[in-house]
Coordinates of C-alpha atoms and ligand atoms in Angstrom, one line a residue:
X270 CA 150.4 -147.3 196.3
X271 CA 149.2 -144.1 195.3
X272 CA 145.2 -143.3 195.5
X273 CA 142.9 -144.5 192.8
X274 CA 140.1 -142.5 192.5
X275 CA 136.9 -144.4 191.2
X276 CA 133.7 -143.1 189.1
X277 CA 132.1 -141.0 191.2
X278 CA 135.2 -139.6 193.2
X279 CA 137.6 -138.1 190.6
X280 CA 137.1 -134.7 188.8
X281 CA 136.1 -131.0 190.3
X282 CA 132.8 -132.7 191.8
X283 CA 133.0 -132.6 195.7
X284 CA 131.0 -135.9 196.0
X285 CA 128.5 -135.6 198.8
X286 CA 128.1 -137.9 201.5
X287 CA 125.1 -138.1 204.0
X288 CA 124.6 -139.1 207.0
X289 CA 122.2 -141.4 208.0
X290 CA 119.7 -139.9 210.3
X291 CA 116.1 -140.5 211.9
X292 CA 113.6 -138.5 213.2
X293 CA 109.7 -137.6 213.2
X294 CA 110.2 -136.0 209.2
X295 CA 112.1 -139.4 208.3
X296 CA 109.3 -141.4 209.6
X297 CA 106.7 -139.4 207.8
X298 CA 108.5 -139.5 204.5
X299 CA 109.2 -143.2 205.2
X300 CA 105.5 -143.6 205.6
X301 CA 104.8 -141.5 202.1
X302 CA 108.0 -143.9 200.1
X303 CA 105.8 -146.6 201.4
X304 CA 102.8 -145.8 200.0
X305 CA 104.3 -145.0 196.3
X306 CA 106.3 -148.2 196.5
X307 CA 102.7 -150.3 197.0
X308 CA 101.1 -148.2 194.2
X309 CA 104.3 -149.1 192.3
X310 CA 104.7 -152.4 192.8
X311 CA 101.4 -153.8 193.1
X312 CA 99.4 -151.6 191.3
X313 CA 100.4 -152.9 188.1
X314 CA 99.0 -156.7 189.2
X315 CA 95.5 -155.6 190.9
X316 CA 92.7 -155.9 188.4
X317 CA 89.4 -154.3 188.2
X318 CA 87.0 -155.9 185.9
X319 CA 89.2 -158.0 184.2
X320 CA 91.3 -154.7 183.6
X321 CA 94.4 -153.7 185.4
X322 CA 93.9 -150.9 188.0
X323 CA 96.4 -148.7 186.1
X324 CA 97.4 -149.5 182.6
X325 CA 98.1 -146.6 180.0
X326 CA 98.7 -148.6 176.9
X327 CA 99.9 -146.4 173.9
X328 CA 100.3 -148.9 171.0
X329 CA 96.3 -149.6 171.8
X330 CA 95.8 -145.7 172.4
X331 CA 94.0 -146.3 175.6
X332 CA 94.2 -146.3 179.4
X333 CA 92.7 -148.5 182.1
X334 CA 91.7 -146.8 185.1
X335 CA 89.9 -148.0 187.7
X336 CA 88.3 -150.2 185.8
X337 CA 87.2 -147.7 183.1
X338 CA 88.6 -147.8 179.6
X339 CA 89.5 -144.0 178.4
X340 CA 89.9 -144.2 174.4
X341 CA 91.2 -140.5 172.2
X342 CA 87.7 -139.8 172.2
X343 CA 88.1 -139.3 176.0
X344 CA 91.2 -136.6 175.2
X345 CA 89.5 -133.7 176.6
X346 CA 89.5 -135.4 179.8
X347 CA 93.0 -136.5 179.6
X348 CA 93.8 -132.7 179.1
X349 CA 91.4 -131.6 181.9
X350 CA 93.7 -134.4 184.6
X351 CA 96.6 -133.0 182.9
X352 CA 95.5 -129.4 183.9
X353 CA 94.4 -131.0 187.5
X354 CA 98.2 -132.0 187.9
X355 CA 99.8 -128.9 187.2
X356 CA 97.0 -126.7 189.3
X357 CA 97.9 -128.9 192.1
X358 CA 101.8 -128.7 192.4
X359 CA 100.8 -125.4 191.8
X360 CA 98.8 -125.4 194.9
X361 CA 101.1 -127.7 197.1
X362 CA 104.1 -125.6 196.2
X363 CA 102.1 -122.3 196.8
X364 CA 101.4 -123.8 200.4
X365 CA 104.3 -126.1 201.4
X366 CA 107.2 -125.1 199.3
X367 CA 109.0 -128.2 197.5
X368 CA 106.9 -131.1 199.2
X369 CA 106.6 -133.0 195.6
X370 CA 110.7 -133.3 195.9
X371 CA 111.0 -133.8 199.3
X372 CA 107.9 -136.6 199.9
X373 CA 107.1 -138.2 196.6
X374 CA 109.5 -137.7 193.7
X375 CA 111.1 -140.9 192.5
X376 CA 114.6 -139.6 192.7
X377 CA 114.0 -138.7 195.9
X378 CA 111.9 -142.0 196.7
X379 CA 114.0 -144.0 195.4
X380 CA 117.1 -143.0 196.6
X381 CA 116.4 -142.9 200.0
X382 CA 114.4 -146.6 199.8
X383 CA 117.2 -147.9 198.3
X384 CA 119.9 -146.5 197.4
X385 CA 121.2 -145.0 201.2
X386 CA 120.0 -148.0 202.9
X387 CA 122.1 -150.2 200.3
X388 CA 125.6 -148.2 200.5
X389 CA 125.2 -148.0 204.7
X390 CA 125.1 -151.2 204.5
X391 CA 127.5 -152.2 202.3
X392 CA 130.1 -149.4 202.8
X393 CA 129.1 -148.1 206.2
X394 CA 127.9 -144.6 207.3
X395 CA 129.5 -141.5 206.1
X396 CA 132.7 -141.5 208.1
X397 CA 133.5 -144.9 207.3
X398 CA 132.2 -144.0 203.4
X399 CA 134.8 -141.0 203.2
X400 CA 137.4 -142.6 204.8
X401 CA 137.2 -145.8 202.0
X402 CA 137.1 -143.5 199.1
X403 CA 140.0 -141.5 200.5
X404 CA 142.0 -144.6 200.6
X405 CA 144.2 -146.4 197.8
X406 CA 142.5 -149.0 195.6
X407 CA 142.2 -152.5 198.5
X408 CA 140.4 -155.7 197.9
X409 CA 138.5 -154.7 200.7
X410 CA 137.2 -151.2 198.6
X411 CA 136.8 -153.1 195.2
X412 CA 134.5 -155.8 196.6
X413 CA 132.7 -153.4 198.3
X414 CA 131.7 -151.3 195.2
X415 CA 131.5 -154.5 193.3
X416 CA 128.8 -155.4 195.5
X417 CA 127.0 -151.9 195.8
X418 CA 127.4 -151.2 192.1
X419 CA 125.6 -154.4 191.0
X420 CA 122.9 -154.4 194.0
X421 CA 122.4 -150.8 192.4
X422 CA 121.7 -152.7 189.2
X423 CA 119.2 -154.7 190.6
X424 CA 117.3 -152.0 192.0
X425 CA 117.7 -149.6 189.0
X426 CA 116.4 -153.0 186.9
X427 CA 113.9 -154.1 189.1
X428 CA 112.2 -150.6 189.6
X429 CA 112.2 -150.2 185.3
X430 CA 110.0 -153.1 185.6
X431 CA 107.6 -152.0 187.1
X432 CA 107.6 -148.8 185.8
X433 CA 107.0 -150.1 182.5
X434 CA 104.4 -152.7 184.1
X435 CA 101.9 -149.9 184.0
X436 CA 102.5 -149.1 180.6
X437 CA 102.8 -152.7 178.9
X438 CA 101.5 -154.7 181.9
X439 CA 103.0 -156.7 184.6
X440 CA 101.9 -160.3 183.2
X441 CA 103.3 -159.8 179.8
X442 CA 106.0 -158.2 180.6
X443 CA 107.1 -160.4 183.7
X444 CA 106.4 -163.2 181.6
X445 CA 108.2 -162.4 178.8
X446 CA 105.0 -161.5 176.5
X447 CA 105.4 -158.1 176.2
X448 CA 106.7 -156.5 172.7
X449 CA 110.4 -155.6 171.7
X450 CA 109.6 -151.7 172.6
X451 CA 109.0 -152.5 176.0
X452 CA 111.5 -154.4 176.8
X453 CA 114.0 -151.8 175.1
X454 CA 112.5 -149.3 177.2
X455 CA 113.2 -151.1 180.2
X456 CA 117.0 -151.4 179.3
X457 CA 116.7 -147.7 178.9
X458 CA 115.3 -147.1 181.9
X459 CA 118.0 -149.4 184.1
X460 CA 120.5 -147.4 182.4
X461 CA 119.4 -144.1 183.4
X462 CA 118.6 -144.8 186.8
X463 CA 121.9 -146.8 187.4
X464 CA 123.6 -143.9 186.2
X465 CA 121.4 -141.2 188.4
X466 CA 122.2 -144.0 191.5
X467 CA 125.9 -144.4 191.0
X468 CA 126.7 -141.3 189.2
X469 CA 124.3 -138.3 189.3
X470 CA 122.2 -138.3 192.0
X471 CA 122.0 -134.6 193.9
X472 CA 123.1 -133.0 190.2
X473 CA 119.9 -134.3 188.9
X474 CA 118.0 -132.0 191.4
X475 CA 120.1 -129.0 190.5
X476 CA 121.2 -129.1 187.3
X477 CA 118.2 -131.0 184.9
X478 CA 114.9 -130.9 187.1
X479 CA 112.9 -128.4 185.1
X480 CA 110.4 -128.2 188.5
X481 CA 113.7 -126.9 190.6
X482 CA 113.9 -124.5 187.9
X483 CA 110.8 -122.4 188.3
X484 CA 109.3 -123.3 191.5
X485 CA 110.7 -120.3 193.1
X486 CA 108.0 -118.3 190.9
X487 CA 105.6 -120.6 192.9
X488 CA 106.5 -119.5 196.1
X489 CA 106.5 -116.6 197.7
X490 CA 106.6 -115.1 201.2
X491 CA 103.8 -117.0 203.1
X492 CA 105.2 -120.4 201.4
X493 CA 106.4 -122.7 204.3
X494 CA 110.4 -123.4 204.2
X495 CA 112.3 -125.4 205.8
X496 CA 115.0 -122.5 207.5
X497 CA 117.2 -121.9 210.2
X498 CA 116.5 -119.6 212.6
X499 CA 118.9 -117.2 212.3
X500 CA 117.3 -115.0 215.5
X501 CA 117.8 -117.7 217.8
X502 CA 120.8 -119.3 216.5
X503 CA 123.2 -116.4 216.0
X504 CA 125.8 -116.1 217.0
X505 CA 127.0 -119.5 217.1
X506 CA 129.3 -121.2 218.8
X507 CA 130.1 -124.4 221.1
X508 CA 128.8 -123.0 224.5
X509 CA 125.3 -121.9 223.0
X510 CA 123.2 -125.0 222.7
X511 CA 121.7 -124.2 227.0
X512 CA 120.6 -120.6 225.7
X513 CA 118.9 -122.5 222.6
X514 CA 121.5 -121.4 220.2
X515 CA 123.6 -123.1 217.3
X516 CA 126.5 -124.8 218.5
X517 CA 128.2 -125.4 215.1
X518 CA 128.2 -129.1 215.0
X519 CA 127.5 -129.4 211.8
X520 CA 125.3 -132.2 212.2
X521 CA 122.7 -130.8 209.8
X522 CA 125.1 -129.6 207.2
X523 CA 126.6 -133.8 207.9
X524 CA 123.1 -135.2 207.0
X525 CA 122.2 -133.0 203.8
X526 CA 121.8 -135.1 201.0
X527 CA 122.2 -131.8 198.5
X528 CA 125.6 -130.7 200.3
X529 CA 124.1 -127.7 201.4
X530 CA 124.6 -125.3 204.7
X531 CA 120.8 -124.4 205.7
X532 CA 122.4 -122.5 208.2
X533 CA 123.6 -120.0 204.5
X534 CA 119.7 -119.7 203.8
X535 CA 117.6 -120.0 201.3
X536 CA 119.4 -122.4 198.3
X537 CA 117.7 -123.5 195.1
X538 CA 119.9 -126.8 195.4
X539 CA 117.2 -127.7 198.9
X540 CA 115.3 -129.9 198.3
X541 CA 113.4 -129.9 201.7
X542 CA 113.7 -133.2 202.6
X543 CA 113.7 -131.8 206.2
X544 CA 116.6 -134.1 207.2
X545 CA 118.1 -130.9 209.3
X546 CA 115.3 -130.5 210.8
X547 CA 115.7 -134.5 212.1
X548 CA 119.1 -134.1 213.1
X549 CA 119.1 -130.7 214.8
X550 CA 116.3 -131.5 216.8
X551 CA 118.0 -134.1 218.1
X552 CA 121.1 -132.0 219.0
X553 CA 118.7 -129.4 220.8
X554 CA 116.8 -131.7 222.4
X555 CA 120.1 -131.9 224.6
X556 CA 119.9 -129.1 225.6
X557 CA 115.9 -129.1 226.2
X558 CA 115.6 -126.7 223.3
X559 CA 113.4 -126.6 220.4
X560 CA 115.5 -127.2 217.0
X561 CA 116.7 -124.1 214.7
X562 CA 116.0 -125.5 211.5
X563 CA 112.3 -126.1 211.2
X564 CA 109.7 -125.0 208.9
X565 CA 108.5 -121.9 208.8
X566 CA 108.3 -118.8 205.9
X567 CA 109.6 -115.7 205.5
X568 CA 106.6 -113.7 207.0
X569 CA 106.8 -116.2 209.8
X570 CA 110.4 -115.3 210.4
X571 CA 108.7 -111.7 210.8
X572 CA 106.6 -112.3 213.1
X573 CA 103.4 -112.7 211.0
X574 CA 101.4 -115.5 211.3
X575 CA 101.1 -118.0 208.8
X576 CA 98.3 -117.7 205.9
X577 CA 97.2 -120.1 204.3
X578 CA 94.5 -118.5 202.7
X579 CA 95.9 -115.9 200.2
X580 CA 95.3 -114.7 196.6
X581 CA 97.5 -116.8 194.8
X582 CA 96.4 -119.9 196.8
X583 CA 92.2 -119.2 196.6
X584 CA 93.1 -118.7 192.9
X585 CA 94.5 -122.3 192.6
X586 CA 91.9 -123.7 194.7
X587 CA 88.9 -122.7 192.8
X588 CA 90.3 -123.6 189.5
X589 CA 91.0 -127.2 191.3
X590 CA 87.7 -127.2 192.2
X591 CA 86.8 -126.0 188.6
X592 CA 88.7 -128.6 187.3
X593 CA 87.3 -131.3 189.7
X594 CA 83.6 -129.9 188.4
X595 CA 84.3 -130.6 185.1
X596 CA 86.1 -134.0 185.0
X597 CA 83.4 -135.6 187.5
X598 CA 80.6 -133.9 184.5
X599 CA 82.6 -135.7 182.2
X600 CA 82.9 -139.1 183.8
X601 CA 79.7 -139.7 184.9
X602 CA 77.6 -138.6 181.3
X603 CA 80.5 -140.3 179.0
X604 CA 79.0 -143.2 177.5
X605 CA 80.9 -146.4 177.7
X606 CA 80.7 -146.8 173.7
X607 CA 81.7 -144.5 170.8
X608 CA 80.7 -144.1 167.3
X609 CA 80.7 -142.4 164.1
X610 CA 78.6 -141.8 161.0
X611 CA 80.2 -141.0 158.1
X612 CA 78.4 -140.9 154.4
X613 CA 80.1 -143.8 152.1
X614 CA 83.0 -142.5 150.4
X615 CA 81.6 -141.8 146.7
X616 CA 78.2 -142.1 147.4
X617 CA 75.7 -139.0 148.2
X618 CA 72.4 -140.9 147.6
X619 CA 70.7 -143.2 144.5
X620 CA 67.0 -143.4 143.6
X621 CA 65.4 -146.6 144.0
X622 CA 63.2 -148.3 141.7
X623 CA 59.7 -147.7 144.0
X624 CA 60.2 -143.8 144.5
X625 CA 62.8 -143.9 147.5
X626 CA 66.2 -141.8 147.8
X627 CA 68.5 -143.5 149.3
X628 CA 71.6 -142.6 151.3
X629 CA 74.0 -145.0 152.9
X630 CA 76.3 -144.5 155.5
X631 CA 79.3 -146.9 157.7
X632 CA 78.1 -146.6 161.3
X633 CA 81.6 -147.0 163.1
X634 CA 80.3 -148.4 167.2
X635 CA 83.2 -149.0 169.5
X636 CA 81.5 -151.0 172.7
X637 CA 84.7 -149.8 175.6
X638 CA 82.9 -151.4 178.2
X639 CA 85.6 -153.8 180.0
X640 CA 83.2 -156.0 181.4
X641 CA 82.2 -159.5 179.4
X642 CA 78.4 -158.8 178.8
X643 CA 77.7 -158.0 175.5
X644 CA 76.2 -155.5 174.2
X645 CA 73.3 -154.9 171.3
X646 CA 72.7 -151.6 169.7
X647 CA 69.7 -150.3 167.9
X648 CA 69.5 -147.2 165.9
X649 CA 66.6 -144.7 164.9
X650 CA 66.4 -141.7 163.3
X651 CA 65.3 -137.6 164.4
X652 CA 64.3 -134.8 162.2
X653 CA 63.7 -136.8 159.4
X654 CA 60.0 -137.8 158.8
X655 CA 58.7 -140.3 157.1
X656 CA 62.5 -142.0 157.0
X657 CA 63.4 -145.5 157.0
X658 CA 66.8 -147.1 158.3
X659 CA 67.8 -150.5 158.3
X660 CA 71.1 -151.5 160.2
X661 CA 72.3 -155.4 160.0
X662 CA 72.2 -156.9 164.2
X663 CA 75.1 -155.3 165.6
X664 CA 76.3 -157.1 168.9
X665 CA 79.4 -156.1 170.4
X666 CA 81.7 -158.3 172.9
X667 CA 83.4 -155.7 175.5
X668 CA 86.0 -153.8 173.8
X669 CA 84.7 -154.7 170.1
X670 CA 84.7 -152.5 167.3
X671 CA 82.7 -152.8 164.2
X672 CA 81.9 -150.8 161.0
X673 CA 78.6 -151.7 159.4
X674 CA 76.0 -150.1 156.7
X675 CA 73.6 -147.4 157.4
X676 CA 71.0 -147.2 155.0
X677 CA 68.5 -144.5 155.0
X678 CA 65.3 -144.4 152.9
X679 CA 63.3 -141.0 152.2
X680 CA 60.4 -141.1 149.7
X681 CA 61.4 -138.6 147.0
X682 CA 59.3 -135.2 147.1
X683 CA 60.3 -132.5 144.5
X684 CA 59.3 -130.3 147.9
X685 CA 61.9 -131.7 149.9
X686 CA 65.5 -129.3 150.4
X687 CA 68.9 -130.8 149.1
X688 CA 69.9 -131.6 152.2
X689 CA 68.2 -132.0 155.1
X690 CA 69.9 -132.4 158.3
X691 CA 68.9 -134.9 160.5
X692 CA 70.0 -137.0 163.5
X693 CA 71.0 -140.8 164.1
X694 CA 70.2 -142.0 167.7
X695 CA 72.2 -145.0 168.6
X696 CA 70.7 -146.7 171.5
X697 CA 72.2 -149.7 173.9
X698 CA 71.5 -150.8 177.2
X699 CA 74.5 -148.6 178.4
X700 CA 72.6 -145.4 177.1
X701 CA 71.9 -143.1 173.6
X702 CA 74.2 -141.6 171.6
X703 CA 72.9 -138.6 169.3
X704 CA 75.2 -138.2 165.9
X705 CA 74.3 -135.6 163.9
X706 CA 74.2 -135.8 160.0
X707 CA 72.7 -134.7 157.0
X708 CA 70.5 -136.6 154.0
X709 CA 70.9 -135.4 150.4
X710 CA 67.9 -135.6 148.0
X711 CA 66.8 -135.8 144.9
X712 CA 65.7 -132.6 144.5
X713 CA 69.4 -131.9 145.1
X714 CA 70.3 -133.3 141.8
X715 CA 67.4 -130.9 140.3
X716 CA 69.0 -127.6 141.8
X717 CA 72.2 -129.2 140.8
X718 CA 70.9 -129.2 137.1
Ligands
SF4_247 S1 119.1 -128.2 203.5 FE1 117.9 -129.6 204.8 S2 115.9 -129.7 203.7 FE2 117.3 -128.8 202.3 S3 118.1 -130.6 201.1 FE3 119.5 -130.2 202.8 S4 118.8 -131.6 204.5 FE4 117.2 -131.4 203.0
SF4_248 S1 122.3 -129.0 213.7 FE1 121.5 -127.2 214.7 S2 123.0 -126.8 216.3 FE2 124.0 -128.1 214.8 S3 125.0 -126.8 213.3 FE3 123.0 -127.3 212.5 S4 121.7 -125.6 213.2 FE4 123.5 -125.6 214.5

């Protein structure tokens, strides 16, 4: 029976197969996959306040944090993180080369949580892997795949879930609560990572990650790499390992997950997951010899010492610390209410019958406190003498919103400008907020005339 080639072994596409391996840089990245996979999974269910740790809930146009509410009035401060994100790859990169792709992004994550673990399970190492594939189609190979293809489902389902979780929230959505777009979103999700776990895995990292793209204009010379020590290793061959060099056993060309030779350089495709480091260390250690591939940089390899501290990385520092300056000013004077004043549509002010021009406004007060104390607000008035306001009880429950009237009183003095400006102080137990506004007179209506 002549070979069948299945999805994912057909075409130009030289599918790659790793090796397993384990090492000092597996155990640290194990201990980082850990750490995501808890702020993944549980994060979603821990509540602060009554408020999910994490929540960013776009239909409401608000995010939970920490048991904060953040509302669009709070959008400077959303640009400001967004900023603090970008400075910091910036930084990391600057420093440690690709450490986001090789530690802590999901494809990576997730692919070597699950995904390797699963297939070395289910269809063995990468000897036993290639050897399957290379085989015609066998019960033995199609329950196999069967087997891997839907546990890849699983994963690819139950990882949408709780993506999602920290968008709609875990109890509605595990329950079954949450709305139509979620759940769509969900199946959109399983889809595309089913397809990145069966199908495009490496290519993702080479041919669509916009970061692979550009971070080489993050690096430069003093950036740490994993690289092969071409001084020591060269010339290789098999009766080098005593004298420390490479012996050409391939082992950490066997374990790349990008199907790359380190050994060739510096590569785009790497992204330093520092599995060759793992697995040539442990063919040196054989031979009592410190491993070739390691991390180092370019002015390392030179024989300069490494600097951390350098233009481009005191540059990204201080506007870090900027940053960091400016969102802690931010979060600790932002009130935990918002509100407007706006003039009634139509109405710039009447005279009443006892001598009084009046102007009425709709006081909009948002209370975005998460906890279940409520709050009262009282208003009063600046730069405008002599004034009265009257504003009916306004009591809000934690995350209420209410418009009410604003009525402001001003005995009517030909004396008095056409508009005054003038300042409405809206006071709660949680602090003053000062809106400024203007009053319109009568005298207005005489210049008018
Ligand atoms: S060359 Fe090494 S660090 Fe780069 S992707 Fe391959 S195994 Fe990871
Ligand atoms: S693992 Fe080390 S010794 Fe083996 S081929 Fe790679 S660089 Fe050479």
């Amino acid at each position: 029976m002549a070979a069948i080639r299945l999805p994912g072994m057909s075409g130009s596409r030289e599918w790659v197969y790793p090796q397993s391996i384990d090492g000092p840089y597996m155990r640290l990245r194990r201990v980082s996959f850990f750490l995501l996979h808890v702020w993944l999974f549980v994060a979603p269910w821990v509540t602060v306040n009554g408020h999910p740790l994490l929540q960013i809930d776009i239909p409401a146009r608000r995010v939970f944090l920490v048991g904060s509410v953040f509302t669009p009035s709070d959008s400077l401060l959303l640009a400001l993180l967004l900023f603090f994100l970008a400075f910091s790859l910036f930084f990391f990169t600057a420093l440690f080369g690709r450490i986001w792709c090789g530690y802590a992004c999901p494809q990576t994550v997730f692919l070597e949580t699950w995904i390797r673990p699963l297939e070395i399970l289910i269809e063995g190492d990468r000897s036993q892997r290639k050897r399957r594939d290379g085989q015609p189609l066998s019960f033995d190979r199609i329950w196999r795949k069967a087997v891997k293809w839907s546990a890849f489902a699983l994963v690819a389902f139950l990882l949408s879930m709780s993506m999602v979780s920290l968008f709609a929230g875990a109890r509605p959505l595990w329950t079954g609560e949450a709305s139509g777009g979620a759940y769509a979103m969900v199946g959109f999700l399983t889809l595309a990572w089913y397809a990145d776990f069966t199908w495009f895995r490496e290519q993702f990292c080479i041919y669509l990650c916009p970061y692979a793209r550009f971070q080489s204009a993050l690096t430069d010379d003093e950036t740490l790499l994993v690289s092969y020590d071409e001084a020591r290793g060269e010339p290789r061959g098999p009766k080098r390992g005593p004298e420390g060099g490479c012996i050409s056993c391939q082992k950490c060309v066997v374990v790349c997950p990008q199907g790359i030779d380190i050994r060739d350089g510096f590569q785009l495709e790497c992204i330093q997951c520092a599995r060759c480091i793992d697995a040539c260390e442990s063919v040196m250690a054989r031979f009592d010899q410190p491993t070739l591939v390691r991390y180092s940089s370019i002015a390392a390899d030179r024989g300069a010492r490494w600097r951390k501290i350098r233009p481009r990385t005191v540059v990204y520092a201080g506007l870090l610390m900027a940053l960091i300056g400016a969102m802690g000013t931010i979060v600790t004077t932002r009130l935990p209410f918002e509100a407007t004043v706006n003039r009634t549509p139509g109405s710039l002010y009447s005279l009443d019958a006892d001598g009084y021009v009046r102007n009425t406004y709709l006081l909009h007060v948002t209370n975005k406190e998460p906890d279940a104390e409520p709050s009262t607000f009282e208003v009063r008035l600046e730069g405008l003498e002599g004034a009265e306001v009257t504003m009916p009880a306004l009591t809000l429950e934690a995350e209420e919103s209410r418009t009410v009237p604003l009525v402001v009183r001003l005995a009517d003095e030909e004396s008095r400008a056409r508009t005054i400006p003038f300042r409405v102080v809206l006071g709660s137990r949680q602090g003053t907020l000062v809106m400024p506004t203007t009053f319109k007179t009568a005298g207005a209506l005489q210049e008018d005339r």
